[in-house]
Structure formats: C-alpha cells, structure tokens
Coordinates of C-alpha atoms in Angstrom, one line a residue:
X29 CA -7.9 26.6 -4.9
X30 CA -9.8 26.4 -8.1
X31 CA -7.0 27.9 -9.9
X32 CA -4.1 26.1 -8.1
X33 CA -6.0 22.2 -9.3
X34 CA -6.0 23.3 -12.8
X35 CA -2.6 23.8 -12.7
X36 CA -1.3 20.5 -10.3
X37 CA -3.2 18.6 -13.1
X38 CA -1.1 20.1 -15.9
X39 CA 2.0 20.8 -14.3
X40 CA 4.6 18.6 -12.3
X41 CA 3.5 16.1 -9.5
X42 CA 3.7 18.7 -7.0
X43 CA 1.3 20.6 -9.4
X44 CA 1.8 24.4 -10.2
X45 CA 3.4 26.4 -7.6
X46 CA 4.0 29.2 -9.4
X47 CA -0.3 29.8 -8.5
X48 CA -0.3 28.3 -5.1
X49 CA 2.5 31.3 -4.7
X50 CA 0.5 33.9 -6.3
X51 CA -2.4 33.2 -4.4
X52 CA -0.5 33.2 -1.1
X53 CA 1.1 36.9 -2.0
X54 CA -2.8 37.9 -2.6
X55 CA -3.9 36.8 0.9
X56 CA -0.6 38.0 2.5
X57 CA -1.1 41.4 1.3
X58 CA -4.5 42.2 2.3
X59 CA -3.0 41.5 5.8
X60 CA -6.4 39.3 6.7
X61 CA -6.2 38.9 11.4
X62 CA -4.1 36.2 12.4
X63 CA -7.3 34.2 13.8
X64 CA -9.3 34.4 10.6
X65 CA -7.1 33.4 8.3
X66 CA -6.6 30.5 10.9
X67 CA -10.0 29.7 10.9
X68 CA -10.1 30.0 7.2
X69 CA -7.2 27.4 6.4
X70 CA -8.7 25.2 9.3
X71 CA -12.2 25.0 7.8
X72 CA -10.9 24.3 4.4
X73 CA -8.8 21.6 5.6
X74 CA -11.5 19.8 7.4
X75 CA -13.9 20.3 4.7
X76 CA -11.7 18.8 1.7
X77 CA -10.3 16.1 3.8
X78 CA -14.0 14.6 5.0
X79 CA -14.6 14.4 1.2
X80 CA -11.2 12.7 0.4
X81 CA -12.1 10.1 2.9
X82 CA -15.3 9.3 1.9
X83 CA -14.2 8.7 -1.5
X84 CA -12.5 5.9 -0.2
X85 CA -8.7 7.1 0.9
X86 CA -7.3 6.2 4.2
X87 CA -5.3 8.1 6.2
X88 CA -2.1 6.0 5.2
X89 CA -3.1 6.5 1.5
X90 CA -3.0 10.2 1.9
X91 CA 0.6 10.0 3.7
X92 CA 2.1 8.3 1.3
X93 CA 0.5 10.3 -1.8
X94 CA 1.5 13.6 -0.6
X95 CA 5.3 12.0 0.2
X96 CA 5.4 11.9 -3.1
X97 CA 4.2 14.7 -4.8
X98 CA 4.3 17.8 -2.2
X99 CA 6.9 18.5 0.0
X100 CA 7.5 17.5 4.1
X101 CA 6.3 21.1 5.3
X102 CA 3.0 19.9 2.9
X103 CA 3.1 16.1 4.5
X104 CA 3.3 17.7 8.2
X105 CA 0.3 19.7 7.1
X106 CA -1.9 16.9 6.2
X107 CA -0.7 14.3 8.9
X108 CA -2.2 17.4 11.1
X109 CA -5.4 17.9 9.4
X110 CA -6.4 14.0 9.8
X111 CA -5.1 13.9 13.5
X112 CA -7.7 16.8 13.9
X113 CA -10.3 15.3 12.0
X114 CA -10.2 11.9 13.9
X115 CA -9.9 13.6 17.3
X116 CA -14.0 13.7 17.3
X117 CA -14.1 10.2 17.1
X118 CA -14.0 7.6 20.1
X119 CA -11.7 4.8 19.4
X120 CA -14.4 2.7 19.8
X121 CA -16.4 3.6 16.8
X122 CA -13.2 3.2 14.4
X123 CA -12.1 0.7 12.5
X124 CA -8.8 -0.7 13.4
X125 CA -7.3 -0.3 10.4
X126 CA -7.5 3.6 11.1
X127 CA -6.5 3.3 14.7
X128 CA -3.4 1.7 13.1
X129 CA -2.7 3.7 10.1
X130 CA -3.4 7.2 12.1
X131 CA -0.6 5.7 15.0
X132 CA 1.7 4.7 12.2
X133 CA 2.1 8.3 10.5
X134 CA 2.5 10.1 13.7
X135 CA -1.2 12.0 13.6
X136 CA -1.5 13.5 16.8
X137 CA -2.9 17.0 18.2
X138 CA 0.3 18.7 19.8
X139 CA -0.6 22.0 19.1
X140 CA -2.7 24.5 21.6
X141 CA -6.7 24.8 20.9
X142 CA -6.1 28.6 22.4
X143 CA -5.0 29.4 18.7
X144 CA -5.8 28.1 15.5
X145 CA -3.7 25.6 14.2
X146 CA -2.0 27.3 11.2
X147 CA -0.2 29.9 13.0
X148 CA 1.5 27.8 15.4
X149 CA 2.4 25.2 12.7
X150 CA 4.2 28.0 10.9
X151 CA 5.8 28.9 13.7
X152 CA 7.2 25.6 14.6
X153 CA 8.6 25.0 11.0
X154 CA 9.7 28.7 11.2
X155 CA 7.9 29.7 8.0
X156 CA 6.5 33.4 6.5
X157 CA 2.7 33.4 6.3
X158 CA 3.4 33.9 2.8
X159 CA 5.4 30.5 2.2
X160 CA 3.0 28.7 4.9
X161 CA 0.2 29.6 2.9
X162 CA 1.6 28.4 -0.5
X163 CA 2.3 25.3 1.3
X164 CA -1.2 24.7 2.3
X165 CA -2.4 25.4 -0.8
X166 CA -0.3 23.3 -2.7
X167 CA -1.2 20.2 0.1
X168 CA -4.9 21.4 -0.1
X169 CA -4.8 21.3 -4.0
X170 CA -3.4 17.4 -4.0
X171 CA -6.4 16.2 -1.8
X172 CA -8.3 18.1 -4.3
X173 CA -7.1 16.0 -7.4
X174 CA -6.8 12.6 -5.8
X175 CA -9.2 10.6 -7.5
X176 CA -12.5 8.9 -5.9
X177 CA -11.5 4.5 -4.5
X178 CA -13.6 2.6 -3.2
X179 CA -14.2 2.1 0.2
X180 CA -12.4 -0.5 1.8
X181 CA -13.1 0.2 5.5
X182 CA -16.0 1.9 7.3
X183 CA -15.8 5.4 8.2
X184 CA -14.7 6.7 11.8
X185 CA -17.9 7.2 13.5
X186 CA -19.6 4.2 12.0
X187 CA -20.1 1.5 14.4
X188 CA -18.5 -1.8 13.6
X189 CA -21.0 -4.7 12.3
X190 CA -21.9 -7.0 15.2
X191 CA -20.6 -10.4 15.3
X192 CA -17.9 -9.4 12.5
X193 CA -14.7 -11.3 13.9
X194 CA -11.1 -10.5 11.9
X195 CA -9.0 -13.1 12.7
X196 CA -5.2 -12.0 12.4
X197 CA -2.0 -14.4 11.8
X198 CA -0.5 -16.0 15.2
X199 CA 1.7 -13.5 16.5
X200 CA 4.5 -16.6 17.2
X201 CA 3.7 -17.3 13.8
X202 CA 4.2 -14.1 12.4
X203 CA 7.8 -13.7 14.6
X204 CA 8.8 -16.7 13.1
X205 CA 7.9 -15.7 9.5
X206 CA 9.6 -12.2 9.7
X207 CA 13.1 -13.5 11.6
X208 CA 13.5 -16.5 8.2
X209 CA 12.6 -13.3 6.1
X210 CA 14.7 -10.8 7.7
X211 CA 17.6 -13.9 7.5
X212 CA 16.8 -14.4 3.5
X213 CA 17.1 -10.5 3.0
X214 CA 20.8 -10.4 4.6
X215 CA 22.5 -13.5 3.6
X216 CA 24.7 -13.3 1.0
X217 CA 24.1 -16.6 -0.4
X218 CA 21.1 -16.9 -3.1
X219 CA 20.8 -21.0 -2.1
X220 CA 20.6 -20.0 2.2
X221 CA 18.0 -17.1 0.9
X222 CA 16.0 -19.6 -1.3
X223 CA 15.9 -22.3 1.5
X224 CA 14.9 -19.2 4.7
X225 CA 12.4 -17.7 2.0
X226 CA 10.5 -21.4 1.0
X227 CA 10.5 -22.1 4.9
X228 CA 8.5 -18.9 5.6
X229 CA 6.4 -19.4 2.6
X230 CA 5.5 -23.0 3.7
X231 CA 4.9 -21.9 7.4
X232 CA 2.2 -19.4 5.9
X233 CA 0.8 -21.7 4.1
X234 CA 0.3 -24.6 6.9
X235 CA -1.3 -21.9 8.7
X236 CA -3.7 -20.5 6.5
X237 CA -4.6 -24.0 5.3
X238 CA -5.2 -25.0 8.9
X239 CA -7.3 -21.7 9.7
X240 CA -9.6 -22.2 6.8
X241 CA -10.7 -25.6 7.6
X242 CA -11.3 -23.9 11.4
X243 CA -13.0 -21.2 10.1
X244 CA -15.6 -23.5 8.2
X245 CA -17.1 -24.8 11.0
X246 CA -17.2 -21.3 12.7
X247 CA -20.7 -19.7 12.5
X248 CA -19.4 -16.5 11.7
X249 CA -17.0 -17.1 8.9
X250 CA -13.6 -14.3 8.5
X251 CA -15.3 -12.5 5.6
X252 CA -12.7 -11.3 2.6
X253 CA -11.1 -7.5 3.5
X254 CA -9.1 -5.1 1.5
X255 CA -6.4 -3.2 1.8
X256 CA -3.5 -1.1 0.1
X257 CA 0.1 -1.8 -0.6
X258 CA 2.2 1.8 -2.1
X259 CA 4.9 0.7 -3.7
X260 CA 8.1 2.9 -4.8
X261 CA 9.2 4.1 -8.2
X262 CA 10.5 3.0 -10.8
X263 CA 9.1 -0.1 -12.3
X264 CA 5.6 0.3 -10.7
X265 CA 4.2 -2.4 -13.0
X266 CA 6.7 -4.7 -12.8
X267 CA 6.6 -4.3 -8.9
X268 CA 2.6 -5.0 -8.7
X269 CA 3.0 -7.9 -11.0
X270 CA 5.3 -9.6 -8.0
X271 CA 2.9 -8.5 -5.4
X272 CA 0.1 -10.4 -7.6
X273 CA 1.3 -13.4 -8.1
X274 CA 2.0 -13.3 -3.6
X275 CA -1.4 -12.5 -3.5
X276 CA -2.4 -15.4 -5.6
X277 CA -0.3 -17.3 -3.3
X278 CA -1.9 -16.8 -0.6
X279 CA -5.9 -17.0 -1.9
X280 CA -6.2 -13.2 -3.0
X281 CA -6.6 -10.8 -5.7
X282 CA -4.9 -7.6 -6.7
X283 CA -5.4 -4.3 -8.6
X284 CA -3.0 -1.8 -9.8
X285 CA -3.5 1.9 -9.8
X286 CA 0.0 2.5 -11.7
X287 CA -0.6 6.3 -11.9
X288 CA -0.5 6.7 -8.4
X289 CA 1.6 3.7 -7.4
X290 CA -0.1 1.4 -5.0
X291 CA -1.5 -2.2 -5.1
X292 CA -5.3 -3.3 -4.1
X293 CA -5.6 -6.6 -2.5
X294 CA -8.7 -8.3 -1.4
X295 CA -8.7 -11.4 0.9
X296 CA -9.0 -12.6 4.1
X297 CA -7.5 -10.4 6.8
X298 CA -4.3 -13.1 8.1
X299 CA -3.8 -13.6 4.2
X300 CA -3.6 -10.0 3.7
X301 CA -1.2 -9.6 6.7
X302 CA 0.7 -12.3 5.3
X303 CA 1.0 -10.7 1.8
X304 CA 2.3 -7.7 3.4
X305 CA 5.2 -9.1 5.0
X306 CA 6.2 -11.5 1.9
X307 CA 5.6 -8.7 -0.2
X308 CA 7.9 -6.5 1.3
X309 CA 10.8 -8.6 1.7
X310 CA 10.4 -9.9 -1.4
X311 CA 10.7 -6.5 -3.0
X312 CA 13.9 -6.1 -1.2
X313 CA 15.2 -9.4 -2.8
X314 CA 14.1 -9.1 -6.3
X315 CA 15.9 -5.1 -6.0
X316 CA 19.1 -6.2 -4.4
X317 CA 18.9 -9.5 -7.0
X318 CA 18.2 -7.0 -10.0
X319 CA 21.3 -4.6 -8.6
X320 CA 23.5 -7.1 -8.0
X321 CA 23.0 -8.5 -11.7
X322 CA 23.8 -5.1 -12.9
X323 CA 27.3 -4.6 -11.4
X324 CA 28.5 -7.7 -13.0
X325 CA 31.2 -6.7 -15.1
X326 CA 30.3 -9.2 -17.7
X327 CA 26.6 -8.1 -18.3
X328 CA 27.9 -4.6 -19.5
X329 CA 25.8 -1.4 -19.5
X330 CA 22.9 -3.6 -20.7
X331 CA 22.5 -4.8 -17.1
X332 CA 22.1 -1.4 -16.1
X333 CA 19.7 -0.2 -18.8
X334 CA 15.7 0.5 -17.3
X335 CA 14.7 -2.5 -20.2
X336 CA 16.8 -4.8 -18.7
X337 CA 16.1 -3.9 -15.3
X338 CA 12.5 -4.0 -15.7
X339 CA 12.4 -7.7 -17.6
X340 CA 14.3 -9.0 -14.8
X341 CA 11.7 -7.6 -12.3
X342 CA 8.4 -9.1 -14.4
X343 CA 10.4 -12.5 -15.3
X344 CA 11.3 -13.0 -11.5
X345 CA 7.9 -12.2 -10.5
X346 CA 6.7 -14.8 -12.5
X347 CA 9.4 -17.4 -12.2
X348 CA 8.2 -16.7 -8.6
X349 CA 4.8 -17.4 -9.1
X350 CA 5.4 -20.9 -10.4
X351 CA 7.6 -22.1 -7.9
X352 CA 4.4 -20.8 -5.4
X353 CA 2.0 -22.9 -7.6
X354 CA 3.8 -25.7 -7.0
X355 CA 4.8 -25.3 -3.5
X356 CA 1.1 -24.4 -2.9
X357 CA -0.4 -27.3 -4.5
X358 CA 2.6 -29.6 -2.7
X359 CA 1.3 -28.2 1.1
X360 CA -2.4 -28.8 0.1
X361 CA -1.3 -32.7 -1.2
X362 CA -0.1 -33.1 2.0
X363 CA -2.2 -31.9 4.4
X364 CA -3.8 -34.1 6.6
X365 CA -7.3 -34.1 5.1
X366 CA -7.3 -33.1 1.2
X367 CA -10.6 -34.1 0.7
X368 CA -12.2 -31.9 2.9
X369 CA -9.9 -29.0 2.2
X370 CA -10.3 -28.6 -1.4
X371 CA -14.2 -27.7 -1.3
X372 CA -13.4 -25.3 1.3
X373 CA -10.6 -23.5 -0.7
X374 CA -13.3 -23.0 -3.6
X375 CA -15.8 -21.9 -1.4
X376 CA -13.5 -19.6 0.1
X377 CA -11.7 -18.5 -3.4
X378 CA -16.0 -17.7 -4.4
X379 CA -15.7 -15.4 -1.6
X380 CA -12.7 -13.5 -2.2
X381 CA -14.1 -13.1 -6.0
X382 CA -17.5 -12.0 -5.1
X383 CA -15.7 -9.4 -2.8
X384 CA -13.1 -8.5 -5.5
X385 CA -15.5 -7.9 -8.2
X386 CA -18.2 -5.8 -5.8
X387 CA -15.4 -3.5 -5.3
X388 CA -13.8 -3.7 -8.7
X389 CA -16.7 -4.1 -11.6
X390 CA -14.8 -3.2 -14.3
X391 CA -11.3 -4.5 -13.6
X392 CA -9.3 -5.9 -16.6
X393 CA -6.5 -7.4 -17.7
X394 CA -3.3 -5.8 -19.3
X395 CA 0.3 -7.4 -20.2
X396 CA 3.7 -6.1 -19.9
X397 CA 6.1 -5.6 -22.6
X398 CA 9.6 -7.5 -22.1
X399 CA 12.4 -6.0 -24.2
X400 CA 15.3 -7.3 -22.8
X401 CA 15.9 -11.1 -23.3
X402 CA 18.8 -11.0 -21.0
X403 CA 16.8 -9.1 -18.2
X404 CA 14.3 -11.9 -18.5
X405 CA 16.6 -14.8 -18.0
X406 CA 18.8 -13.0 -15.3
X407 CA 15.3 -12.7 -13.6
X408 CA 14.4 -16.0 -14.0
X409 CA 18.0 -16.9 -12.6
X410 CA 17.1 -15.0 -9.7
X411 CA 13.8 -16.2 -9.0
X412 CA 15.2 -20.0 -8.7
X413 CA 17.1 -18.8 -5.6
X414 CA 13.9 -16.9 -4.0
X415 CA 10.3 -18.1 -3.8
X416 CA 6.3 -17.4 -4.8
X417 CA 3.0 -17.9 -7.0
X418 CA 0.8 -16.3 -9.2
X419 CA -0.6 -15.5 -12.5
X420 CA 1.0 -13.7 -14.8
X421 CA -1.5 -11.2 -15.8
X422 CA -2.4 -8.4 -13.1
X423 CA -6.0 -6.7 -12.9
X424 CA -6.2 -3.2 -13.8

C-alpha cells in the first residue's frame, strides 16, 4: 500500500498500476485462504475509510473522486466499503446529508455475511483474484492520497445537536424553480431562456428574502451549513468562478479546490439547495452557449480554441454576476419592508462569514488570466441572454 501511494502521487490520476499489479501477483502467489485474504482486504478497507471520513470527506465526495481517477470495478469497490461502514449506524444518529448522499450512490449491503465481501465481489464482476486485488489496491491507494477537508457535517454516530432546525426550500417552490430551469435549458431561443432563467432567479429570491425576515424572529435561528459542488473537467476555474458569483447571489461563499475539482459553499441550508439547482442548470447553459459559439462558421477555429473557450466561460460568469447584483438589489428595493430587511441581511451575511472563515482560515484570493478578447465578448454576449451575481474574484 505504501509502495502503491508513492507511485499514484507520481504517476497518472489513477496512480501507478504497474505496483498495485505487482503487489497483487505477490499475494496471489503465496496462495493466502480464501477467508483471510477476505478478512484482510475487509479490515483494510474499513480502516482507511474511517480515517478518510474523519478528515472531512463525505461519502459523495469519495464517489465522485474515485469516478475520476480509478476505474468502475475500483468505484463499485468503494461505494461497498461505505455501505458497510455505515451499516453500524442507526439512521437516527446520522446526519441527513449522509442518509442522502449514501441513497444517492447506491451504497447498499447486497452481498452474504456467510463470506467475506471480496470474494463474492470478484465473483459478481467475474474477476481473477489477481486483477481484483490490483483493483483494491489501486482504490485503497486513492483514499490514501486524498487530502485532509474540513468537516462540514457531523460524523455517523454522533447525535444531532438539540434544537438545531434546517429549514429546506418549499418543495412547490422548488418544482416551480426546476420546471422554468429545465424550460431555459431546452429552448432554443437565448431571449425565452433569459426571461424562464430571471423568473426562477427572482422566485428564489422572494423566498429567501421572505424566510430570513421569518427566521429572525425564530428563537432558534437556521445557522449557516456547507456543502460540496464537483464539477467536471475542463475549465475547472472558470466553472467555480460561475458557481461563486450564484453563491454570492444567494447570500453565500465559495472555495475552490481546483486540483481535485469541486466547489465549497457555506450558507444557509435553502440557499445552498438553491445554489445547487441554479448552479447546475446554469453550467448546462453557459456549455451549450460556449458550444454553440464555437460552431459558428464565422468565429473560425479561434471559437474552438481552449483560450477562447475558457474566456467565454469566466466573462459569462461575471456578466452573470452583474445582472444578479442588480436583480438582487431590485427584489430587496421592493420588498415590502426594506427597512427591516437590510439589518437582517447583514446580520445574516456576519453569520455566513464567521462560518466561512472558521472553516476556511487561510482562504485567499486568485484571478484568472483571459487570453482571448473574442472569448470574453462572446461570453459576455451570452450572459445578456441568461442570468446571475457575484464577485469576480473566487476564494482559494
């Protein structure tokens, strides 16, 4: 294991095989019983991913790290070490974050307890002890190299604070935001996508304007959360500049981890629901926006070139971030009492940055390089027929 970290942190993303299959002909020769090696694989598994988890990763995290640096024999691996490492737990005593996370990535125990896990995983994906070890060694050596996060939900096992109350977004809300979203993302017409995008931005808004003046006359306030949006390759820093400047939108903060390719936000838990969804269909927009732009014959193969491609993805995430400022500012103008909401934003925007900079001490700032002036005006283009807000700069 020693040996097969050294080499994942030299080698490729998927690390060095060539030791992880080395090490697997070693243990397949000495022809070790069926049941130990079992055990062995099984104890390993447990151990490294307790430690993985309390440096802070979640069992989503995990997921979507080894999807992309190991391969699906590895993934079905780990998705079956963490359903076996939660099955201790009553549901009671988790957090609902990893009740959600551990349902969404299919974690469940479907093998017999009358036989160690490993062999009958090799058997259902029909592989040699030799290859299933490699496999396990190459997914045992990722967890090994994936660095320590903070912790941004409590443990399973630890019981939930008392009196803590997360208040999600209105489902009928929420339906109503995804159908104008899922309506931008297939219309064919930038002006039909601006006006379905600005409705479901304003909706959002009204909402979350209206829950924070209800929430400060609660006695329990909805104190700031955290959680983690992966994003995919390329343009990872152009990608987590848009999902900033949404998270500004919507009373938040964000943090890239660029070498690993997801975003940090910290906010309230509807706002963070509701950065999620925007997020995500914005992504979808700004790529098919960015694609279109390139198969214009009149653009040339400088539409297709990764500078141009990656200015139009930071210019519309900032075009998109003034239009938000400004629709943001509009809603809170006209809300029925503006007096009493401004203090109560501020107190709330203290929150989210005491939160933000307990979990992130020694955050900073860094730009992104533009070199392609017709990327940057083709994104700005874009942006006018789309939505969002922000700042410019992203914490790192």
């Amino acid at each position: 294991m020693a040996s097969a970290r050294i080499g994942a942190g030299s080698k490729t993303p998927r690390g060095d095989s060539g030791v992880a299959a080395r090490f697997a002909g070693q243990v397949s020769a000495r022809e070790l019983p069926g049941h130990d090696l079992g055990s062995g694989v099984h104890l390993a598994g447990r151990h490294i991913i307790k430690r993985v988890f309390q440096h802070g990763w979640l069992p989503g995290d995990v997921q979507q790290a080894a999807r992309r640096r190991v391969d699906d024999f590895a993934v079905s691996f780990l998705v079956d070490v963490m359903a076996d490492y939660v099955r201790p737990f009553a549901p009671a005593t988790m957090d609902e974050t990893w009740i959600e996370q551990i349902r969404a990535i299919e974690a469940d125990t479907w093998w017999s307890d009358s036989e160690p896990h490993f062999g009958q995983w090799a058997a259902k994906h029909m592989l040699t002890v030799a290859a299933a070890i490699t496999t396990v060694v190459e997914a045992l050596a990722l967890l090994l190299l994936l660095p320590e996060l903070e912790l941004i939900r409590p443990l399973p096992g630890t019981a939930r604070p008392q009196g803590t109350v997360h208040h999600h977004v209105d489902e009928k809300v929420l339906g109503r935001v995804r159908g104008l979203l899922a309506k931008a993302e297939s219309t064919s017409f930038p002006e039909e996508a601006e006006t379905l995008s600005a409705k479901a931005q304003e909706l959002m808004t009204k909402y979350a304007l209206d829950r924070v003046l209800v929430d400060a006359d609660a006695s329990v306030p909805d104190l700031p959360g955290a959680r983690r949006i992966w994003l995919e390759t390329p343009y990872i820093d152009a990608k987590a500049l848009l999902v900033n400047v949404v998270a500004g939108a919507n009373r938040s903060r964000a943090i890239v981890a660029s070498a690993w390719g997801f975003v940090t936000i910290v906010g309230d838990e509807a706002d963070l629901e509701a950065i999620e969804v925007l997020t995500t269909s914005l992504l979808v927009q700004a790529t098919r926006a960015m694609m279109a732009s390139g198969d214009r014959d009149t653009r040339g193969d400088e539409a297709r070139s990764r500078t141009f491609r990656k200015s139009f993805l930071v210019a519309y995430a900032a075009r998109i971030g003034e239009r938000l400022a400004a629709a943001t500012a509009a809603t809170i103008a006209e809300s029925a009492e503006p007096e009493r909401l401004l203090p109560v934003l501020a107190s709330h925007q203290i929150a989210v940055d005491t939160a933000f900079d307990t979990l992130f001490p020694h955050a900073r700032n860094r730009g992104i390089t533009i070199r392609s002036a017709e990327g940057w005006e083709a994104g700005r283009a874009a942006a006018d027929r789309a939505r969002l807000d922000g700042q410019r700069r992203i914490d790192r």
